[in-house]
Amino acid sequence: MSWKIFSAGQLREMAPANADASAFRALSERYWVNLVHKDHNPKLTAEMHDTEADIYLVVEGEGDLYLGGTLLDPTTPTPGQHRGSGLDGATHHALRAGDLIIIPEGTPHMVDTRNSRLVYAVIKENVAEK
């Protein structure tokens, strides 16, 4: 695998401003990046990944992050990927540009931008590929 460097400007250009999320497999089967735009998004979706750790880098804006607890109305749309309508018992964290968050595999999490706008890069690591 060769190394890659992406500036914040390049990340912004990779996803149109009106998209909720744009994914690109930039690195390997073990690592990939999603650039997420959320602008007053009314839908809450909690998630948990069995074998993927997430690293969030907030590029612009602000929002709310909830970590831990249990998924409400859980579903498993694909093996190892769990979704829910919210979280029960989660811890709240305010997000703003420049924040870096590491979310280990198996940790329920949810980003809330119902009252805000947020752009963040999600660097995913498939820990099963170690």
PDB file of N, CA and C in Angstrom, residues 16-91:
ATOM      1  N   PRO A  16     -20.141  16.284  -2.730  1.00  0.00           N
ATOM      2  CA  PRO A  16     -20.949  17.479  -2.974  1.00  0.00           C
ATOM      3  C   PRO A  16     -21.590  17.975  -1.681  1.00  0.00           C
ATOM      4  N   ALA A  17     -21.757  19.286  -1.578  1.00  0.00           N
ATOM      5  CA  ALA A  17     -22.256  19.897  -0.342  1.00  0.00           C
ATOM      6  C   ALA A  17     -23.651  19.411   0.037  1.00  0.00           C
ATOM      7  N   ASN A  18     -24.454  18.976  -0.922  1.00  0.00           N
ATOM      8  CA  ASN A  18     -25.817  18.561  -0.603  1.00  0.00           C
ATOM      9  C   ASN A  18     -25.911  17.068  -0.276  1.00  0.00           C
ATOM     10  N   ALA A  19     -24.794  16.367  -0.285  1.00  0.00           N
ATOM     11  CA  ALA A  19     -24.826  14.922   0.003  1.00  0.00           C
ATOM     12  C   ALA A  19     -24.741  14.679   1.495  1.00  0.00           C
ATOM     13  N   ASP A  20     -25.470  13.692   1.978  1.00  0.00           N
ATOM     14  CA  ASP A  20     -25.382  13.322   3.385  1.00  0.00           C
ATOM     15  C   ASP A  20     -24.051  12.655   3.667  1.00  0.00           C
ATOM     16  N   ALA A  21     -23.599  11.816   2.759  1.00  0.00           N
ATOM     17  CA  ALA A  21     -22.296  11.165   2.934  1.00  0.00           C
ATOM     18  C   ALA A  21     -21.775  10.721   1.575  1.00  0.00           C
ATOM     19  N   SER A  22     -20.504  10.835   1.393  1.00  0.00           N
ATOM     20  CA  SER A  22     -19.860  10.340   0.186  1.00  0.00           C
ATOM     21  C   SER A  22     -18.690   9.476   0.605  1.00  0.00           C
ATOM     22  N   ALA A  23     -18.674   8.254   0.135  1.00  0.00           N
ATOM     23  CA  ALA A  23     -17.626   7.329   0.551  1.00  0.00           C
ATOM     24  C   ALA A  23     -16.663   7.095  -0.588  1.00  0.00           C
ATOM     25  N   PHE A  24     -15.420   6.965  -0.262  1.00  0.00           N
ATOM     26  CA  PHE A  24     -14.445   6.550  -1.254  1.00  0.00           C
ATOM     27  C   PHE A  24     -13.444   5.627  -0.577  1.00  0.00           C
ATOM     28  N   ARG A  25     -13.128   4.530  -1.237  1.00  0.00           N
ATOM     29  CA  ARG A  25     -12.149   3.578  -0.714  1.00  0.00           C
ATOM     30  C   ARG A  25     -10.790   4.101  -1.144  1.00  0.00           C
ATOM     31  N   ALA A  26     -10.160   4.844  -0.260  1.00  0.00           N
ATOM     32  CA  ALA A  26      -8.953   5.566  -0.635  1.00  0.00           C
ATOM     33  C   ALA A  26      -7.679   4.836  -0.280  1.00  0.00           C
ATOM     34  N   LEU A  27      -7.715   3.934   0.660  1.00  0.00           N
ATOM     35  CA  LEU A  27      -6.471   3.417   1.189  1.00  0.00           C
ATOM     36  C   LEU A  27      -6.290   1.923   0.955  1.00  0.00           C
ATOM     37  N   SER A  28      -7.177   1.106   1.472  1.00  0.00           N
ATOM     38  CA  SER A  28      -7.028  -0.345   1.339  1.00  0.00           C
ATOM     39  C   SER A  28      -8.310  -0.995   1.823  1.00  0.00           C
ATOM     40  N   GLU A  29      -8.326  -2.322   1.875  1.00  0.00           N
ATOM     41  CA  GLU A  29      -9.479  -3.012   2.441  1.00  0.00           C
ATOM     42  C   GLU A  29      -9.538  -2.838   3.959  1.00  0.00           C
ATOM     43  N   ARG A  30      -8.423  -2.473   4.573  1.00  0.00           N
ATOM     44  CA  ARG A  30      -8.403  -2.295   6.026  1.00  0.00           C
ATOM     45  C   ARG A  30      -8.813  -0.889   6.435  1.00  0.00           C
ATOM     46  N   TYR A  31      -8.476   0.118   5.622  1.00  0.00           N
ATOM     47  CA  TYR A  31      -8.783   1.516   5.939  1.00  0.00           C
ATOM     48  C   TYR A  31      -9.551   2.149   4.789  1.00  0.00           C
ATOM     49  N   TRP A  32     -10.508   3.005   5.117  1.00  0.00           N
ATOM     50  CA  TRP A  32     -11.170   3.810   4.111  1.00  0.00           C
ATOM     51  C   TRP A  32     -11.716   5.062   4.763  1.00  0.00           C
ATOM     52  N   VAL A  33     -12.164   6.011   3.929  1.00  0.00           N
ATOM     53  CA  VAL A  33     -12.580   7.322   4.413  1.00  0.00           C
ATOM     54  C   VAL A  33     -13.963   7.657   3.867  1.00  0.00           C
ATOM     55  N   ASN A  34     -14.803   8.212   4.707  1.00  0.00           N
ATOM     56  CA  ASN A  34     -16.087   8.790   4.303  1.00  0.00           C
ATOM     57  C   ASN A  34     -16.046  10.267   4.666  1.00  0.00           C
ATOM     58  N   LEU A  35     -16.529  11.118   3.788  1.00  0.00           N
ATOM     59  CA  LEU A  35     -16.717  12.516   4.126  1.00  0.00           C
ATOM     60  C   LEU A  35     -18.216  12.724   4.291  1.00  0.00           C
ATOM     61  N   VAL A  36     -18.629  13.207   5.457  1.00  0.00           N
ATOM     62  CA  VAL A  36     -20.049  13.315   5.795  1.00  0.00           C
ATOM     63  C   VAL A  36     -20.436  14.781   5.939  1.00  0.00           C
ATOM     64  N   HIS A  37     -21.504  15.170   5.246  1.00  0.00           N
ATOM     65  CA  HIS A  37     -22.109  16.502   5.370  1.00  0.00           C
ATOM     66  C   HIS A  37     -23.474  16.307   6.023  1.00  0.00           C
ATOM     67  N   LYS A  38     -23.708  16.952   7.137  1.00  0.00           N
ATOM     68  CA  LYS A  38     -25.027  16.912   7.772  1.00  0.00           C
ATOM     69  C   LYS A  38     -25.433  18.348   8.065  1.00  0.00           C
ATOM     70  N   ASP A  39     -26.541  18.771   7.497  1.00  0.00           N
ATOM     71  CA  ASP A  39     -27.018  20.142   7.645  1.00  0.00           C
ATOM     72  C   ASP A  39     -28.460  20.114   8.133  1.00  0.00           C
ATOM     73  N   HIS A  40     -28.645  20.321   9.428  1.00  0.00           N
ATOM     74  CA  HIS A  40     -29.967  20.300  10.039  1.00  0.00           C
ATOM     75  C   HIS A  40     -30.726  19.033   9.636  1.00  0.00           C
ATOM     76  N   ASN A  41     -30.059  17.905   9.753  1.00  0.00           N
ATOM     77  CA  ASN A  41     -30.614  16.617   9.367  1.00  0.00           C
ATOM     78  C   ASN A  41     -31.637  16.158  10.409  1.00  0.00           C
ATOM     79  N   PRO A  42     -32.901  16.007  10.021  1.00  0.00           N
ATOM     80  CA  PRO A  42     -33.931  15.656  11.005  1.00  0.00           C
ATOM     81  C   PRO A  42     -33.897  14.195  11.448  1.00  0.00           C
ATOM     82  N   LYS A  43     -33.196  13.336  10.711  1.00  0.00           N
ATOM     83  CA  LYS A  43     -33.208  11.907  11.014  1.00  0.00           C
ATOM     84  C   LYS A  43     -32.040  11.530  11.930  1.00  0.00           C
ATOM     85  N   LEU A  44     -32.354  10.852  13.017  1.00  0.00           N
ATOM     86  CA  LEU A  44     -31.336  10.325  13.914  1.00  0.00           C
ATOM     87  C   LEU A  44     -31.123   8.845  13.599  1.00  0.00           C
ATOM     88  N   THR A  45     -29.863   8.466  13.442  1.00  0.00           N
ATOM     89  CA  THR A  45     -29.519   7.071  13.229  1.00  0.00           C
ATOM     90  C   THR A  45     -28.318   6.741  14.096  1.00  0.00           C
ATOM     91  N   ALA A  46     -28.513   5.806  14.989  1.00  0.00           N
ATOM     92  CA  ALA A  46     -27.409   5.314  15.816  1.00  0.00           C
ATOM     93  C   ALA A  46     -26.830   4.091  15.123  1.00  0.00           C
ATOM     94  N   GLU A  47     -25.554   3.816  15.413  1.00  0.00           N
ATOM     95  CA  GLU A  47     -24.928   2.666  14.786  1.00  0.00           C
ATOM     96  C   GLU A  47     -23.864   2.064  15.682  1.00  0.00           C
ATOM     97  N   MET A  48     -23.508   0.827  15.345  1.00  0.00           N
ATOM     98  CA  MET A  48     -22.425   0.134  16.023  1.00  0.00           C
ATOM     99  C   MET A  48     -21.848  -0.860  15.020  1.00  0.00           C
ATOM    100  N   HIS A  49     -20.524  -0.994  15.022  1.00  0.00           N
ATOM    101  CA  HIS A  49     -19.836  -1.881  14.085  1.00  0.00           C
ATOM    102  C   HIS A  49     -19.048  -2.929  14.875  1.00  0.00           C
ATOM    103  N   ASP A  50     -19.222  -4.186  14.519  1.00  0.00           N
ATOM    104  CA  ASP A  50     -18.522  -5.264  15.232  1.00  0.00           C
ATOM    105  C   ASP A  50     -17.020  -5.248  14.987  1.00  0.00           C
ATOM    106  N   THR A  51     -16.595  -4.945  13.762  1.00  0.00           N
ATOM    107  CA  THR A  51     -15.172  -5.058  13.422  1.00  0.00           C
ATOM    108  C   THR A  51     -14.592  -3.785  12.814  1.00  0.00           C
ATOM    109  N   GLU A  52     -15.278  -2.645  12.971  1.00  0.00           N
ATOM    110  CA  GLU A  52     -14.779  -1.380  12.436  1.00  0.00           C
ATOM    111  C   GLU A  52     -14.654  -0.354  13.546  1.00  0.00           C
ATOM    112  N   ALA A  53     -13.486   0.257  13.638  1.00  0.00           N
ATOM    113  CA  ALA A  53     -13.288   1.403  14.520  1.00  0.00           C
ATOM    114  C   ALA A  53     -13.433   2.655  13.665  1.00  0.00           C
ATOM    115  N   ASP A  54     -13.976   3.723  14.225  1.00  0.00           N
ATOM    116  CA  ASP A  54     -14.144   4.992  13.515  1.00  0.00           C
ATOM    117  C   ASP A  54     -13.277   6.062  14.156  1.00  0.00           C
ATOM    118  N   ILE A  55     -12.689   6.890  13.315  1.00  0.00           N
ATOM    119  CA  ILE A  55     -12.007   8.100  13.772  1.00  0.00           C
ATOM    120  C   ILE A  55     -12.695   9.258  13.063  1.00  0.00           C
ATOM    121  N   TYR A  56     -13.263  10.179  13.834  1.00  0.00           N
ATOM    122  CA  TYR A  56     -13.926  11.351  13.271  1.00  0.00           C
ATOM    123  C   TYR A  56     -12.984  12.545  13.375  1.00  0.00           C
ATOM    124  N   LEU A  57     -12.868  13.287  12.290  1.00  0.00           N
ATOM    125  CA  LEU A  57     -12.164  14.562  12.285  1.00  0.00           C
ATOM    126  C   LEU A  57     -13.160  15.606  11.811  1.00  0.00           C
ATOM    127  N   VAL A  58     -13.554  16.520  12.709  1.00  0.00           N
ATOM    128  CA  VAL A  58     -14.546  17.530  12.377  1.00  0.00           C
ATOM    129  C   VAL A  58     -13.863  18.625  11.564  1.00  0.00           C
ATOM    130  N   VAL A  59     -14.353  18.824  10.340  1.00  0.00           N
ATOM    131  CA  VAL A  59     -13.771  19.790   9.410  1.00  0.00           C
ATOM    132  C   VAL A  59     -14.447  21.157   9.548  1.00  0.00           C
ATOM    133  N   GLU A  60     -15.772  21.170   9.640  1.00  0.00           N
ATOM    134  CA  GLU A  60     -16.533  22.425   9.729  1.00  0.00           C
ATOM    135  C   GLU A  60     -17.751  22.234  10.611  1.00  0.00           C
ATOM    136  N   GLY A  61     -18.215  23.321  11.213  1.00  0.00           N
ATOM    137  CA  GLY A  61     -19.489  23.347  11.899  1.00  0.00           C
ATOM    138  C   GLY A  61     -19.442  22.812  13.316  1.00  0.00           C
ATOM    139  N   GLU A  62     -20.634  22.409  13.773  1.00  0.00           N
ATOM    140  CA  GLU A  62     -20.786  21.875  15.127  1.00  0.00           C
ATOM    141  C   GLU A  62     -21.955  20.914  15.146  1.00  0.00           C
ATOM    142  N   GLY A  63     -21.990  20.093  16.184  1.00  0.00           N
ATOM    143  CA  GLY A  63     -23.060  19.115  16.334  1.00  0.00           C
ATOM    144  C   GLY A  63     -22.913  18.398  17.656  1.00  0.00           C
ATOM    145  N   ASP A  64     -23.684  17.355  17.835  1.00  0.00           N
ATOM    146  CA  ASP A  64     -23.678  16.589  19.077  1.00  0.00           C
ATOM    147  C   ASP A  64     -23.358  15.139  18.767  1.00  0.00           C
ATOM    148  N   LEU A  65     -22.499  14.562  19.583  1.00  0.00           N
ATOM    149  CA  LEU A  65     -22.129  13.161  19.460  1.00  0.00           C
ATOM    150  C   LEU A  65     -22.567  12.444  20.724  1.00  0.00           C
ATOM    151  N   TYR A  66     -23.150  11.268  20.561  1.00  0.00           N
ATOM    152  CA  TYR A  66     -23.552  10.430  21.678  1.00  0.00           C
ATOM    153  C   TYR A  66     -22.802   9.109  21.564  1.00  0.00           C
ATOM    154  N   LEU A  67     -22.175   8.693  22.670  1.00  0.00           N
ATOM    155  CA  LEU A  67     -21.367   7.483  22.694  1.00  0.00           C
ATOM    156  C   LEU A  67     -21.825   6.550  23.806  1.00  0.00           C
ATOM    157  N   GLY A  68     -21.817   5.242  23.514  1.00  0.00           N
ATOM    158  CA  GLY A  68     -22.151   4.249  24.521  1.00  0.00           C
ATOM    159  C   GLY A  68     -23.638   3.995  24.618  1.00  0.00           C
ATOM    160  N   GLY A  69     -24.021   3.342  25.676  1.00  0.00           N
ATOM    161  CA  GLY A  69     -25.429   2.988  25.861  1.00  0.00           C
ATOM    162  C   GLY A  69     -25.823   1.816  24.984  1.00  0.00           C
ATOM    163  N   THR A  70     -27.111   1.735  24.686  1.00  0.00           N
ATOM    164  CA  THR A  70     -27.633   0.642  23.857  1.00  0.00           C
ATOM    165  C   THR A  70     -28.474   1.222  22.726  1.00  0.00           C
ATOM    166  N   LEU A  71     -28.479   0.518  21.611  1.00  0.00           N
ATOM    167  CA  LEU A  71     -29.260   0.929  20.450  1.00  0.00           C
ATOM    168  C   LEU A  71     -30.750   0.776  20.728  1.00  0.00           C
ATOM    169  N   LEU A  72     -31.539   1.759  20.322  1.00  0.00           N
ATOM    170  CA  LEU A  72     -32.994   1.665  20.383  1.00  0.00           C
ATOM    171  C   LEU A  72     -33.499   1.107  19.057  1.00  0.00           C
ATOM    172  N   ASP A  73     -34.480   0.241  19.094  1.00  0.00           N
ATOM    173  CA  ASP A  73     -35.049  -0.375  17.894  1.00  0.00           C
ATOM    174  C   ASP A  73     -33.950  -0.955  17.006  1.00  0.00           C
ATOM    175  N   PRO A  74     -33.089  -1.824  17.536  1.00  0.00           N
ATOM    176  CA  PRO A  74     -31.925  -2.295  16.776  1.00  0.00           C
ATOM    177  C   PRO A  74     -32.282  -3.163  15.571  1.00  0.00           C
ATOM    178  N   THR A  75     -31.514  -2.971  14.510  1.00  0.00           N
ATOM    179  CA  THR A  75     -31.581  -3.813  13.321  1.00  0.00           C
ATOM    180  C   THR A  75     -30.142  -4.156  12.931  1.00  0.00           C
ATOM    181  N   THR A  76     -30.003  -5.169  12.103  1.00  0.00           N
ATOM    182  CA  THR A  76     -28.695  -5.551  11.571  1.00  0.00           C
ATOM    183  C   THR A  76     -28.841  -5.644  10.052  1.00  0.00           C
ATOM    184  N   PRO A  77     -28.678  -4.511   9.349  1.00  0.00           N
ATOM    185  CA  PRO A  77     -28.897  -4.516   7.899  1.00  0.00           C
ATOM    186  C   PRO A  77     -27.896  -5.378   7.136  1.00  0.00           C
ATOM    187  N   THR A  78     -26.683  -5.481   7.639  1.00  0.00           N
ATOM    188  CA  THR A  78     -25.671  -6.363   7.070  1.00  0.00           C
ATOM    189  C   THR A  78     -24.884  -6.962   8.239  1.00  0.00           C
ATOM    190  N   PRO A  79     -24.278  -8.113   8.042  1.00  0.00           N
ATOM    191  CA  PRO A  79     -23.531  -8.730   9.144  1.00  0.00           C
ATOM    192  C   PRO A  79     -22.478  -7.776   9.726  1.00  0.00           C
ATOM    193  N   GLY A  80     -22.484  -7.647  11.049  1.00  0.00           N
ATOM    194  CA  GLY A  80     -21.518  -6.795  11.733  1.00  0.00           C
ATOM    195  C   GLY A  80     -21.865  -5.325  11.790  1.00  0.00           C
ATOM    196  N   GLN A  81     -22.949  -4.914  11.115  1.00  0.00           N
ATOM    197  CA  GLN A  81     -23.384  -3.508  11.094  1.00  0.00           C
ATOM    198  C   GLN A  81     -24.755  -3.419  11.756  1.00  0.00           C
ATOM    199  N   HIS A  82     -24.833  -2.661  12.831  1.00  0.00           N
ATOM    200  CA  HIS A  82     -26.063  -2.551  13.604  1.00  0.00           C
ATOM    201  C   HIS A  82     -26.543  -1.103  13.571  1.00  0.00           C
ATOM    202  N   ARG A  83     -27.844  -0.903  13.426  1.00  0.00           N
ATOM    203  CA  ARG A  83     -28.441   0.431  13.373  1.00  0.00           C
ATOM    204  C   ARG A  83     -29.571   0.520  14.391  1.00  0.00           C
ATOM    205  N   GLY A  84     -29.897   1.746  14.766  1.00  0.00           N
ATOM    206  CA  GLY A  84     -31.003   1.983  15.675  1.00  0.00           C
ATOM    207  C   GLY A  84     -31.553   3.383  15.494  1.00  0.00           C
ATOM    208  N   SER A  85     -32.690   3.639  16.101  1.00  0.00           N
ATOM    209  CA  SER A  85     -33.340   4.951  15.993  1.00  0.00           C
ATOM    210  C   SER A  85     -32.790   5.946  17.008  1.00  0.00           C
ATOM    211  N   GLY A  86     -31.931   5.499  17.904  1.00  0.00           N
ATOM    212  CA  GLY A  86     -31.343   6.360  18.923  1.00  0.00           C
ATOM    213  C   GLY A  86     -30.543   5.511  19.883  1.00  0.00           C
ATOM    214  N   LEU A  87     -30.114   6.138  20.986  1.00  0.00           N
ATOM    215  CA  LEU A  87     -29.342   5.441  22.009  1.00  0.00           C
ATOM    216  C   LEU A  87     -29.948   5.679  23.380  1.00  0.00           C
ATOM    217  N   ASP A  88     -29.946   4.664  24.201  1.00  0.00           N
ATOM    218  CA  ASP A  88     -30.377   4.776  25.588  1.00  0.00           C
ATOM    219  C   ASP A  88     -29.142   4.694  26.475  1.00  0.00           C
ATOM    220  N   GLY A  89     -28.965   5.681  27.348  1.00  0.00           N
ATOM    221  CA  GLY A  89     -27.858   5.663  28.284  1.00  0.00           C
ATOM    222  C   GLY A  89     -26.536   6.141  27.713  1.00  0.00           C
ATOM    223  N   ALA A  90     -26.563   6.856  26.607  1.00  0.00           N
ATOM    224  CA  ALA A  90     -25.329   7.343  25.974  1.00  0.00           C
ATOM    225  C   ALA A  90     -24.818   8.598  26.671  1.00  0.00           C
ATOM    226  N   THR A  91     -23.535   8.879  26.457  1.00  0.00           N
ATOM    227  CA  THR A  91     -22.889  10.087  26.974  1.00  0.00           C
ATOM    228  C   THR A  91     -22.824  11.131  25.868  1.00  0.00           C
TER     229      THR A  91
END
